[in-house]
XYZ file of C-alpha atoms in Angstrom:
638
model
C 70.345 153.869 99.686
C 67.471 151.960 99.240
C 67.071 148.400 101.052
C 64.880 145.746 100.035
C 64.124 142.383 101.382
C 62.615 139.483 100.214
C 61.025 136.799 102.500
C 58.975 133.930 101.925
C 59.949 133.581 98.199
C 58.088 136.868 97.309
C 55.373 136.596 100.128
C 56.372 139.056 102.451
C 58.736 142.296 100.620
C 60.580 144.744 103.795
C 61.999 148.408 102.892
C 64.555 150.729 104.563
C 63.012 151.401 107.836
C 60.367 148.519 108.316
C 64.061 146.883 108.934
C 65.322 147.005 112.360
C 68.519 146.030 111.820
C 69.772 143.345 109.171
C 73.687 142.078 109.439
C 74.936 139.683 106.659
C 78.151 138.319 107.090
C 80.604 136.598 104.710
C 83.549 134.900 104.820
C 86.286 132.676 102.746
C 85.213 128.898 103.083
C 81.669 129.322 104.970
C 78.350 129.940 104.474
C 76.737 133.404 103.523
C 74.564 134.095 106.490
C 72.102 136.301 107.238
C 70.002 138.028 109.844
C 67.429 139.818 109.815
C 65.492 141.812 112.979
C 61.780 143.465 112.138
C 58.236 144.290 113.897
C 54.797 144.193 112.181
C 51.744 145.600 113.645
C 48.308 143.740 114.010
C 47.679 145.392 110.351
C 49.644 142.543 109.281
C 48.769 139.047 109.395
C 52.185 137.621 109.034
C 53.029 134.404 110.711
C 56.488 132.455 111.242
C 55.600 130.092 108.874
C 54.640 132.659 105.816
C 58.227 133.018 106.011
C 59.717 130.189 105.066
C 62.048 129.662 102.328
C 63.782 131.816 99.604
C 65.298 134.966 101.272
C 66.798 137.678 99.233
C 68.338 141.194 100.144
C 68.691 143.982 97.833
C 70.780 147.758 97.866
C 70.657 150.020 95.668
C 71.694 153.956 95.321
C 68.461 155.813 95.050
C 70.019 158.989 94.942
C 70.168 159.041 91.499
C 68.257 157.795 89.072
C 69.756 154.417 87.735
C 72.323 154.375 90.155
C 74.663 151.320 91.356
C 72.514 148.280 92.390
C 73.874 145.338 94.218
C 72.170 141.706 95.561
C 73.866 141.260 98.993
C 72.583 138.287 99.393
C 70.815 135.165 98.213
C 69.769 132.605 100.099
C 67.078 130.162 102.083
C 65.582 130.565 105.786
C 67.188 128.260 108.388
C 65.488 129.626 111.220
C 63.582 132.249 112.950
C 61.517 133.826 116.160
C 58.253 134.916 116.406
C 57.787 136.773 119.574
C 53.785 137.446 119.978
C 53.025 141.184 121.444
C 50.517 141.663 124.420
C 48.716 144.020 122.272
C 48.837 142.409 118.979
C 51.449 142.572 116.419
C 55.149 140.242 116.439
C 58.759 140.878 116.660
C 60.451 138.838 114.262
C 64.212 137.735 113.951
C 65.072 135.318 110.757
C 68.307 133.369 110.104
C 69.319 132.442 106.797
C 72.446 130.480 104.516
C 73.419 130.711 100.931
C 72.154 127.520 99.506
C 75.221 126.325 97.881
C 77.866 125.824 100.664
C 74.449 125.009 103.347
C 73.870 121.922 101.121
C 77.842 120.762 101.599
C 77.611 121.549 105.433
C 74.046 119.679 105.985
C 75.950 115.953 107.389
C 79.193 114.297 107.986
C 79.512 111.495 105.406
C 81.999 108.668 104.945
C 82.934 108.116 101.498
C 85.917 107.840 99.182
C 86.230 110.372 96.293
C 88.840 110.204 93.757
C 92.846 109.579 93.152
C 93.461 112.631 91.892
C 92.475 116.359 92.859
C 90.837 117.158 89.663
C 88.419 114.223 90.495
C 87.625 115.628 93.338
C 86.979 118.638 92.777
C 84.808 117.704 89.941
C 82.844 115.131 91.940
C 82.009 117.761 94.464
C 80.519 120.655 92.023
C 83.562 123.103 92.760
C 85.010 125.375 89.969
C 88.740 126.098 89.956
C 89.857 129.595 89.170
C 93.638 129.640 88.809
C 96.523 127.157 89.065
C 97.390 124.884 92.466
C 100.202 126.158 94.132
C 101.457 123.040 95.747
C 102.131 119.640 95.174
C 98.485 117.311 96.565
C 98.200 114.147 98.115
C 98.209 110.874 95.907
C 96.900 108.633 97.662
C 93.580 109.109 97.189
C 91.231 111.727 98.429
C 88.271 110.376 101.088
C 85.738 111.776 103.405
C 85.542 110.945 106.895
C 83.358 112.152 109.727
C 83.617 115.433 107.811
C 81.068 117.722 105.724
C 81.544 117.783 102.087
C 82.165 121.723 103.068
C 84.804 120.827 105.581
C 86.057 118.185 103.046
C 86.197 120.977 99.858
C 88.272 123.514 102.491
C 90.599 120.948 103.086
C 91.058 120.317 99.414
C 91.868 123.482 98.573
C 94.302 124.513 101.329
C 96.290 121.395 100.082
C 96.851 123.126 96.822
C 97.181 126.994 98.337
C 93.475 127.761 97.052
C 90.600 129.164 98.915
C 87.117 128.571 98.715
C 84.121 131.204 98.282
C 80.581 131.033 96.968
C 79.512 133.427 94.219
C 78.027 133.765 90.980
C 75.743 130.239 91.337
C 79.003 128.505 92.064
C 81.818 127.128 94.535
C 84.753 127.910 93.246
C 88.705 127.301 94.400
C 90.763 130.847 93.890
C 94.001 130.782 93.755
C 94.304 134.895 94.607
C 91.701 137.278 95.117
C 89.760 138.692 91.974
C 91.112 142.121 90.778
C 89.154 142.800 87.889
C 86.669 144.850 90.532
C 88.731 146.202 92.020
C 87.336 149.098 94.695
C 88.708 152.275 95.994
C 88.125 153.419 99.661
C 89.072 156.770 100.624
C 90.311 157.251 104.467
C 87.720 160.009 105.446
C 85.259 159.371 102.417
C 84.154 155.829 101.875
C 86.634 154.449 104.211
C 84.959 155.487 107.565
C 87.494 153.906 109.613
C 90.569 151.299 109.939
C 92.628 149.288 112.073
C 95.824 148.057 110.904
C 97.470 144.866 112.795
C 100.636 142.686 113.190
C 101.936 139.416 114.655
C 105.433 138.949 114.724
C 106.430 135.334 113.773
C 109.194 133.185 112.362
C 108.242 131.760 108.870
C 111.169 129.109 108.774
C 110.137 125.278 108.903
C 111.586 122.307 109.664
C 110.596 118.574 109.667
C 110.356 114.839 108.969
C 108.995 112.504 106.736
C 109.064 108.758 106.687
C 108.563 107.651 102.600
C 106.673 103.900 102.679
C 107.655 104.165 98.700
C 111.036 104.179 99.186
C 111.430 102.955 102.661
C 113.445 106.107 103.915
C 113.428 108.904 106.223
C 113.578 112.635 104.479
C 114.510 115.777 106.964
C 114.302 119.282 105.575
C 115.624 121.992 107.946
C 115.051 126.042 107.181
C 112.208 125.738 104.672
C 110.924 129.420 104.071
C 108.768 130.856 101.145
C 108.040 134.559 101.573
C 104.760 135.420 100.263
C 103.713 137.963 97.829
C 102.470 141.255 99.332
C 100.077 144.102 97.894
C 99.515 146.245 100.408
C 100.455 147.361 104.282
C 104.317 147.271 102.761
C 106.064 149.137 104.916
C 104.336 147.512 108.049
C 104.849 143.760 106.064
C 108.575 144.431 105.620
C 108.903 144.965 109.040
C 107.624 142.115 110.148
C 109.214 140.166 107.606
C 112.985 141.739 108.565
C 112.231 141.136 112.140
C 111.312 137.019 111.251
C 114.343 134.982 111.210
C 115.825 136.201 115.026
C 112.199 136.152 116.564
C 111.486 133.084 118.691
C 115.648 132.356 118.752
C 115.905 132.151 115.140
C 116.493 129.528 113.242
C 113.910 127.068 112.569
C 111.658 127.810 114.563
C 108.402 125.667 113.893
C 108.500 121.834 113.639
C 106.130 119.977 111.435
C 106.082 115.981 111.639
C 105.389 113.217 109.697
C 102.504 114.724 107.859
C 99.761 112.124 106.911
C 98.525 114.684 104.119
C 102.131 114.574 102.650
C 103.287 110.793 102.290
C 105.871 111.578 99.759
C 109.066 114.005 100.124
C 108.211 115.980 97.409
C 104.779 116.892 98.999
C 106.356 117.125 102.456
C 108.295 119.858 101.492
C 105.593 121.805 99.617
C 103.731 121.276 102.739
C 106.177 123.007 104.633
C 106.661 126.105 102.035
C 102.998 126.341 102.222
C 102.681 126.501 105.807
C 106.099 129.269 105.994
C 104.076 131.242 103.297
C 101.235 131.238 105.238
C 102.248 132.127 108.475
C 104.328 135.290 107.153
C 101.269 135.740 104.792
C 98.819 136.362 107.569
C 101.178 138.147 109.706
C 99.750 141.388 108.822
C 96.019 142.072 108.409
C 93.339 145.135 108.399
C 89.898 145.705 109.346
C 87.796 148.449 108.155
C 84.501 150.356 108.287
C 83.056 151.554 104.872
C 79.609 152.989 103.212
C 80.863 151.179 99.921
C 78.070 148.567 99.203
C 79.715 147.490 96.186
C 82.619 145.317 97.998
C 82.304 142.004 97.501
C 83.982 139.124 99.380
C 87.315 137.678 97.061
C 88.123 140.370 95.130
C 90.099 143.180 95.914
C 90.186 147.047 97.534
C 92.235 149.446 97.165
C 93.030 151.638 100.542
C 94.152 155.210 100.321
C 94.330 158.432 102.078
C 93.170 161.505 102.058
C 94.959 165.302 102.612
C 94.002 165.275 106.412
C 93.023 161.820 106.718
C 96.621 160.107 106.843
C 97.417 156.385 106.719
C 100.960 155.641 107.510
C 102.103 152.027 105.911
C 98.415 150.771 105.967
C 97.529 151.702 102.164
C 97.959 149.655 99.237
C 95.727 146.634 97.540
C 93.959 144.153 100.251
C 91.843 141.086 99.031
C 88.403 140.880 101.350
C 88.370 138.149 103.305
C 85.962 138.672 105.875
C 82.590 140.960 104.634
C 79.908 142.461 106.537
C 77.119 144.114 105.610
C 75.212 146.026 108.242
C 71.780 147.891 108.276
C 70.431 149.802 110.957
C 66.722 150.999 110.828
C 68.069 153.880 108.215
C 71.866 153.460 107.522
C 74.188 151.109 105.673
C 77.910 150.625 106.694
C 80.043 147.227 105.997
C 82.740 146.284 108.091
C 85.669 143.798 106.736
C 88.735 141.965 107.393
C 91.403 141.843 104.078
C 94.777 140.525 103.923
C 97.557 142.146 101.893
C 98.428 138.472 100.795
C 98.193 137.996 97.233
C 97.800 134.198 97.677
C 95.627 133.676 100.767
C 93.968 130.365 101.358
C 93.551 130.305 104.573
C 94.383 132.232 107.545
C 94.691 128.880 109.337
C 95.284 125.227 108.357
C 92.290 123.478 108.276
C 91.872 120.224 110.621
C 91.756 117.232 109.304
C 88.876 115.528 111.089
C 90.752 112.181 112.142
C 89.161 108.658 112.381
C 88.790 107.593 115.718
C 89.016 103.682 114.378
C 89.393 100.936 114.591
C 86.498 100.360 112.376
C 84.922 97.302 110.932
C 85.648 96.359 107.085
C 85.283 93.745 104.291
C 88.003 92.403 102.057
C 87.327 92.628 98.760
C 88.615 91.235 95.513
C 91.594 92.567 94.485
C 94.027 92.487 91.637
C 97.686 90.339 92.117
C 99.415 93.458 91.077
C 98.068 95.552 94.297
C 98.045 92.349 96.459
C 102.227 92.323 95.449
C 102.761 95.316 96.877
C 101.105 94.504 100.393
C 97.655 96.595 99.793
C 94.325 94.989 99.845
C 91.251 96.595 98.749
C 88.336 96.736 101.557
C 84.905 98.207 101.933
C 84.330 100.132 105.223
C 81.149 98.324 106.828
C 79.257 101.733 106.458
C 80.034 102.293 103.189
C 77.913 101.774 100.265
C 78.826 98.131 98.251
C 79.776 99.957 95.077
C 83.449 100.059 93.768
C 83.578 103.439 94.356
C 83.666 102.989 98.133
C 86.891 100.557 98.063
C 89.847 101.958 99.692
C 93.646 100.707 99.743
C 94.682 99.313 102.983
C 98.216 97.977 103.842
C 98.405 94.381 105.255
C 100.068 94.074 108.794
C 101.815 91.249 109.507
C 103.828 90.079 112.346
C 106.796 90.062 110.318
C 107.596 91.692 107.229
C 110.716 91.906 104.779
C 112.477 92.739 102.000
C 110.691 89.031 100.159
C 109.937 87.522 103.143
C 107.682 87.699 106.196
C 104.626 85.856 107.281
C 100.996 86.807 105.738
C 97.777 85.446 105.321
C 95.826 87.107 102.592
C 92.230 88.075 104.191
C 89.538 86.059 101.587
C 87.028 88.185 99.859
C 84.024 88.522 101.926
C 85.994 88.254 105.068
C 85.434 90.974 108.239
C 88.636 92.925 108.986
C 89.813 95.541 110.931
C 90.512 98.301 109.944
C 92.607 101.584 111.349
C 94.375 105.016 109.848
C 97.928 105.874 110.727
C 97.830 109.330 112.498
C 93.989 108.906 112.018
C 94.270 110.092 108.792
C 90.996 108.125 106.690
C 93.064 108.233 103.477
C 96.276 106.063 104.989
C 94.171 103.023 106.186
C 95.755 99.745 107.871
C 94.393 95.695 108.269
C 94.852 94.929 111.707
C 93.586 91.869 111.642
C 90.496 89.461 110.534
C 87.426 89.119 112.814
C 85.000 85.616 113.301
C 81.574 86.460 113.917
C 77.716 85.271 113.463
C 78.164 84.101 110.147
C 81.713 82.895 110.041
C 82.670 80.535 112.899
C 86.156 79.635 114.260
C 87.394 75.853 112.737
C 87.673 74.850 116.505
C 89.783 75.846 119.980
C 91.766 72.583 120.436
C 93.752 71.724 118.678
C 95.148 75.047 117.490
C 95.342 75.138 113.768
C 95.459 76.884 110.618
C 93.175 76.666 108.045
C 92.791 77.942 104.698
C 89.923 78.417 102.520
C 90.328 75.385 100.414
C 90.986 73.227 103.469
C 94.470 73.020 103.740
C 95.429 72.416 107.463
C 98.248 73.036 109.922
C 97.547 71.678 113.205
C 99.574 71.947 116.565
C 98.058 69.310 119.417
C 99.486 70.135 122.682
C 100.094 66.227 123.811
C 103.313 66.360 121.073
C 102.520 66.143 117.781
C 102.252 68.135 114.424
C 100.343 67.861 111.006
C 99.975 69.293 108.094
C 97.232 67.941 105.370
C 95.606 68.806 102.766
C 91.367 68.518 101.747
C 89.995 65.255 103.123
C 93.168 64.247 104.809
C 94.355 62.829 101.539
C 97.693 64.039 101.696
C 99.841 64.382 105.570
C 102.671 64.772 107.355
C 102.737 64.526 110.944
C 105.738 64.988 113.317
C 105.128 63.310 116.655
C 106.993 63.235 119.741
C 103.417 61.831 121.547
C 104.665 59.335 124.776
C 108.233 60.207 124.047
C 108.507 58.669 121.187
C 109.481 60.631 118.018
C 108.294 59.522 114.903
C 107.670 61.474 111.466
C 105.185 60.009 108.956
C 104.847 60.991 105.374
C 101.328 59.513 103.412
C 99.799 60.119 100.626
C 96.204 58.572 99.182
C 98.174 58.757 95.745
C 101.600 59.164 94.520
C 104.787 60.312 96.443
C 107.415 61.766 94.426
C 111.071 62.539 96.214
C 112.823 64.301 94.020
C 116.266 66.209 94.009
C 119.061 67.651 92.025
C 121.734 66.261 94.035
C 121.889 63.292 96.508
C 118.809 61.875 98.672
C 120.391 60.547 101.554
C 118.505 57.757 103.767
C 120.285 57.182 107.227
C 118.165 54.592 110.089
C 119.182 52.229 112.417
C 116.846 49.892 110.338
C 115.102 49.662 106.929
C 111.685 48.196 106.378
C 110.766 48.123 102.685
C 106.783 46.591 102.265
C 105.644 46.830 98.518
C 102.340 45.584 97.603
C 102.860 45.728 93.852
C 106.238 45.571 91.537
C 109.265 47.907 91.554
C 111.156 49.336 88.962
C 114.542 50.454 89.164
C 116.413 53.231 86.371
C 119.797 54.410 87.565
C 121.624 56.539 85.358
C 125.097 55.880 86.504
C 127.113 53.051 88.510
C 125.400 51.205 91.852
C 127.356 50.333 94.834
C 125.502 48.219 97.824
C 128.095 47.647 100.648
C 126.892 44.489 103.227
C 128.726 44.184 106.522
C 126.213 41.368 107.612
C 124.735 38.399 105.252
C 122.651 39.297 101.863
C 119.663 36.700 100.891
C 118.101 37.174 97.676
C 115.117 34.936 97.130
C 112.304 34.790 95.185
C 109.077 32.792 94.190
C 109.504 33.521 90.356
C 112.480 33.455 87.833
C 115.611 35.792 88.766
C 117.526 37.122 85.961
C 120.900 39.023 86.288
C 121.778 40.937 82.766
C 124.487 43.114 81.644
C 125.348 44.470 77.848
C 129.154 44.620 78.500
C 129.623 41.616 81.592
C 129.977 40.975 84.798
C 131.599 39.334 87.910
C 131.024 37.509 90.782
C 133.665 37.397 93.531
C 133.954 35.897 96.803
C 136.732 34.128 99.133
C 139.312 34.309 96.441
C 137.178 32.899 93.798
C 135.764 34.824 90.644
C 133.206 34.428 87.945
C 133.666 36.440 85.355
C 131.014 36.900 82.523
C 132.291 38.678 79.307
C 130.631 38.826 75.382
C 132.064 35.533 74.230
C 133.971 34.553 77.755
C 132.784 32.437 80.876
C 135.662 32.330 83.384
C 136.134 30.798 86.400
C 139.071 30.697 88.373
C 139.678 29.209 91.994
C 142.497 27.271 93.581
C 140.010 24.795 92.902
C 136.799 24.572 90.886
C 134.609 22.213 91.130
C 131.203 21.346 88.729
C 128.775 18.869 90.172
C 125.624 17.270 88.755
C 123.252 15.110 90.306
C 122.536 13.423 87.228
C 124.898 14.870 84.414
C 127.749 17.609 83.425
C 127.567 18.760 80.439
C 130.942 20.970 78.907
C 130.811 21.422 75.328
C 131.973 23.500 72.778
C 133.850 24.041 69.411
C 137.143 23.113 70.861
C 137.350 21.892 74.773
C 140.784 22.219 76.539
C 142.180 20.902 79.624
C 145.089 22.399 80.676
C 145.729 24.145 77.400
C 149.543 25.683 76.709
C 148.391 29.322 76.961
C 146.021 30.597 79.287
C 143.530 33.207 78.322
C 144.041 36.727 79.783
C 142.170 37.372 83.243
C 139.271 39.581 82.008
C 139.646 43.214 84.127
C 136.700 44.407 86.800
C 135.809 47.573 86.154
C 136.101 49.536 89.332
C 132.918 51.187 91.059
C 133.457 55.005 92.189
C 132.689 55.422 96.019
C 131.222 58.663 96.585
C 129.346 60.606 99.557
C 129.884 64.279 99.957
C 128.717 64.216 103.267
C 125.109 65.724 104.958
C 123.233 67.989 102.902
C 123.316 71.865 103.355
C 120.057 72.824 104.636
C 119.794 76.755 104.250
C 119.200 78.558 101.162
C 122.328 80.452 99.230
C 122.790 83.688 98.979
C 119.760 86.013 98.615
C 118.516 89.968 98.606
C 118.431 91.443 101.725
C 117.360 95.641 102.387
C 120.132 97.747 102.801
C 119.706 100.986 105.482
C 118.043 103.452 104.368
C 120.137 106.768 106.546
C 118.390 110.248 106.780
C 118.291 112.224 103.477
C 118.615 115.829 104.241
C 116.678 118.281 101.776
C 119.750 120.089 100.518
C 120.541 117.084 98.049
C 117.351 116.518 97.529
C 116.127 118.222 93.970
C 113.662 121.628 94.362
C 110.068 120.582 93.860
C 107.995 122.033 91.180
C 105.893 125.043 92.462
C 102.884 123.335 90.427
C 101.205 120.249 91.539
């Protein structure tokens, strides 16, 4: 074969044996890399810096004329040695990356992405090839503390994908490429292999806790068994030999997963983790002269008359690709999986939040405010909407339509953690004063809202509450042992109720600077024990549309449309100067008396004190443990 490589974007060109040795190494989710060892004599004027930047590697099969050609890789220089010679001439060693997935691993950001995968995924540059296997998170998808690499991987194992760089792109697989695929030969191509085995138990179990629905979900013996291509006599064995190893049963435990807040994710989450750990049970590595292999896509192992493979043949996906050159030979060593469906051989980490963190509350909508979230901007984010995140409010008490809250302003500092350190399931612990924002004052302790309305508690015994300026207050004292409550307004005071408004005091002071007015809608009853005065300065009037009576010591007055009647044992009509009784026709001591004209009686009612509690109202029922076997099968999309 003929090797060529490519430094310094064209500057420097190395064949075959002016390589030492070369290794370039690829694998599923990282970075192509590259290295490459060489010596140049003092004909050559080559320094470390000539070297710099595009780095390219060639292959090709020179043995005949137009034969196979492949790029093995593409890439930029990230580093390299010069080591100066006593008698002239350098030893050089160069490190380079494919430029795609270096560019994703080059910092650890803190940002917020999308709601939904396909966002994502488009906002970072990847491709997807295939369908997603499992159901995704919903809540939202952000970065934190983690490369946009480490962020993609993490992406894609939540929907059974892997990740790989080829063809200009990064794209999400959702099972290794097959259209390719290559034959190795034990004893030809194949130059050597090592088949391997872990015995495990695939079966799941675990909890989630559902904030949607406020309820616990438990799933016990969750299994998926993966599809196989290759290695299937050593896979079945290790798959037969899976539900007694480690006891049986369920044998691994996963718990209130932050990446799955909803059952129906939980449970995928599960399968996907069963799938995998069966799936990567079971793996080979291999030795070849095949330069055409090409990490993702597929081989196909078989053996030869003399050259035997027992239960290690069969179709393998590359997941781990090396290409090696030594001075004047090429061989490749690999890793593949016989798993159809590989993602990844483990779960990626998901790079937790070490908060609490600083944050700002920002406007947000009475729709997401109704279901305890607030929208805030993590004080190291960007000010642009696309930075906002959903926190829940915490409170000190909370309830089905009840609890205590204080809605954080806009423009307020909060802070800010993650539940299970998770950056995408963020909580408002509380609200922070600072350089800008002062406290209202130590003593006495209060409360104060934005518009000024204030609740203050003095320690010497007494209570207000008042709104702006003081115009409007109600203070509860108990100052010097003596209790007193006082109700003033700078305007109008309205009492109003449905039913009764009941006044009960030892005493009653009425002072009233201007005139009162009186409308009662139904009868009036005033009960005396003592002596009644009325007086006044001005006329008094009495009126009635259908009469009235006066009554007192056995003697009435009785006032009817067309009737004055008084009647006494005896009755008596003085004048100082004159008596006047006149009238159409004046009797004294007539033969028949008129009729006594009736009272008509005033109702006496008072239920009694006033219920002071509310009626009946909604209160949360227990939510018990739902167990997964009534729970309907999720979809095997997402």
């Amino acid at each position: 074969v003929l090797i060529t490589a490519t430094l310094g974007g064209g500057r420097v060109v190395l064949k075959n044996r002016e390589i030492e040795h070369m290794e370039i190494r690829s694998e599923l989710g990282e970075p192509h890399r590259c290295l490459i060892r060489f010596d140049r004599d003092t004909s050559r004027s080559e320094n470390l810096q000539d070297l710099q930047g595009q780095l390219s590697v060639e292959i090709a099969d020179d043995s005949i004329l137009g034969g196979a050609k492949a790029v093995l890789f593409d890439g930029v220089m990230t580093g390299g040695d010069q080591h100066h010679q006593l008698r002239g001439g350098s030893r050089f060693e160069l490190h380079a990356e494919s430029p795609l997935l270096l560019s994703m691993a080059r910092n650890r950001r803190a940002t917020t992405f999308a709601t939904t995968f396909d966002d994502a995924a488009a906002k970072l540059g990847l491709t997807v090839k295939g369908t997603r296997r499992f159901k995704v998170p919903a809540n939202g998808y952000r970065m934190f503390g983690e490369t946009r690499l480490e962020f993609s991987r993490r992406l894609a194992d939540d929907a059974g994908l892997f990740l790989i760089e080829r063809d200009g792109q990064v794209q999400l697989h959702s099972e290794f490429d097959d259209a390719r695929r290559r034959t190795l030969t034990f004893g030809r191509e194949l130059l050597a292999l090592h088949a391997r085995s872990t015995m495990v138990n695939h079966r799941f179990r675990g909890g989630v806790y559902e904030q949607a629905t406020k309820a616990d979900f438990r799933f016990r013996d969750q299994h998926r068994e993966p599809v196989v291509t290759g290695a299937l006599k050593l896979t079945e064995a290790v798959k037969a030999a899976a539900p007694a190893f480690a006891g049986g049963g369920d044998a691994n435990l996963l718990m209130s997963d932050s990446r799955a807040a909803f059952r129906d994710q939980f449970r995928d989450a599960l399968l996907r983790e069963s799938e995998r750990t069966l799936g990567t049970a079971v793996a080979i590595d291999g030795e070849s002269r095949d330069f055409l292999l090409r990490l993702g896509e597929t081989i196909q192992v078989v053996d030869a008359p003399g050259f035997t493979l027992t239960g290690a043949t069969g179709v393998f996906g590359l997941t781990v690709l090396t290409h090696i050159w030594d001075s004047s030979e090429y061989r490749n060593t690999f890793t593949a999986s016989p798993w159809k469906n590989f993602s990844n051989a483990e779960r990626p980490a998901l790079r937790t939040a070490p908060g609490p963190f600083l944050a700002e509350a920002l406007e947000t909508p009475p729709d997401v405010l109704s279901r305890g979230f607030l929208f805030v901007r993590m004080a190291h984010m960007d000010r642009t909407d696309a930075n906002r995140i959903f926190a829940r409010l915490v409170a000190p008490f909370a309830g089905n339509q009840r609890g205590l809250i204080f809605v954080p302003e806009p423009g307020d500092e909060l802070v800010v953690d993650f539940l299970q350190g998770d950056p995408e399931h963020a909580v408002i612990l509380g609200s922070l004063w600072n350089g800008k924002d002062g406290l209202a004052g130590i003593e006495p302790k209060q409360i104060v809202t934005k518009a000024g309305n204030v609740l203050l508690f003095h320690d010497d015994g007494f209570i207000e509450l008042y709104t702006p300026e003081g115009k409007c207050m109600l203070q509860m004292s108990n100052k010097d042992g003596k209790p007193r409550v006082m109700l003033h307004s700078e305007g109008d005071l309205l009492l109003e109720a449905k039913g009764q408004i009941q006044l009960r005091a030892a005493s009653l002071h009425e002072a009233i600077g201007g005139g009162v007015k009186r409308e009662i809608g139904g009868d009036e009853t005033v009960t005396v024990k003592g002596q009644m005065t009325h007086s006044s300065e001005g006329m008094m009037k009495h009126e009635s549309d259908t009469g009235g009576s006066y009554e007192g010591c056995g003697s009435l007055m009785t006032l009817m449309p067309g009737q004055a009647r008084m009647t006494s044992v005896i009755s008596v009509v003085e004048g100082d100067a004159m008596s006047v009784v006149s009238g159409a026709t004046v009797q004294l001591n007539p033969p028949v008396v008129p009729p006594k004209i009736p009272v008509i009686p005033v109702p006496k009612y008072l239920p009694g004190a006033l219920a002071t509690s509310h009626g009946p109202r909604a209160k949360p029922e227990p939510t018990p443990p739902f167990d997964s076997d009534q729970d309907p099968a999720p979809s095997t999309g997402a």
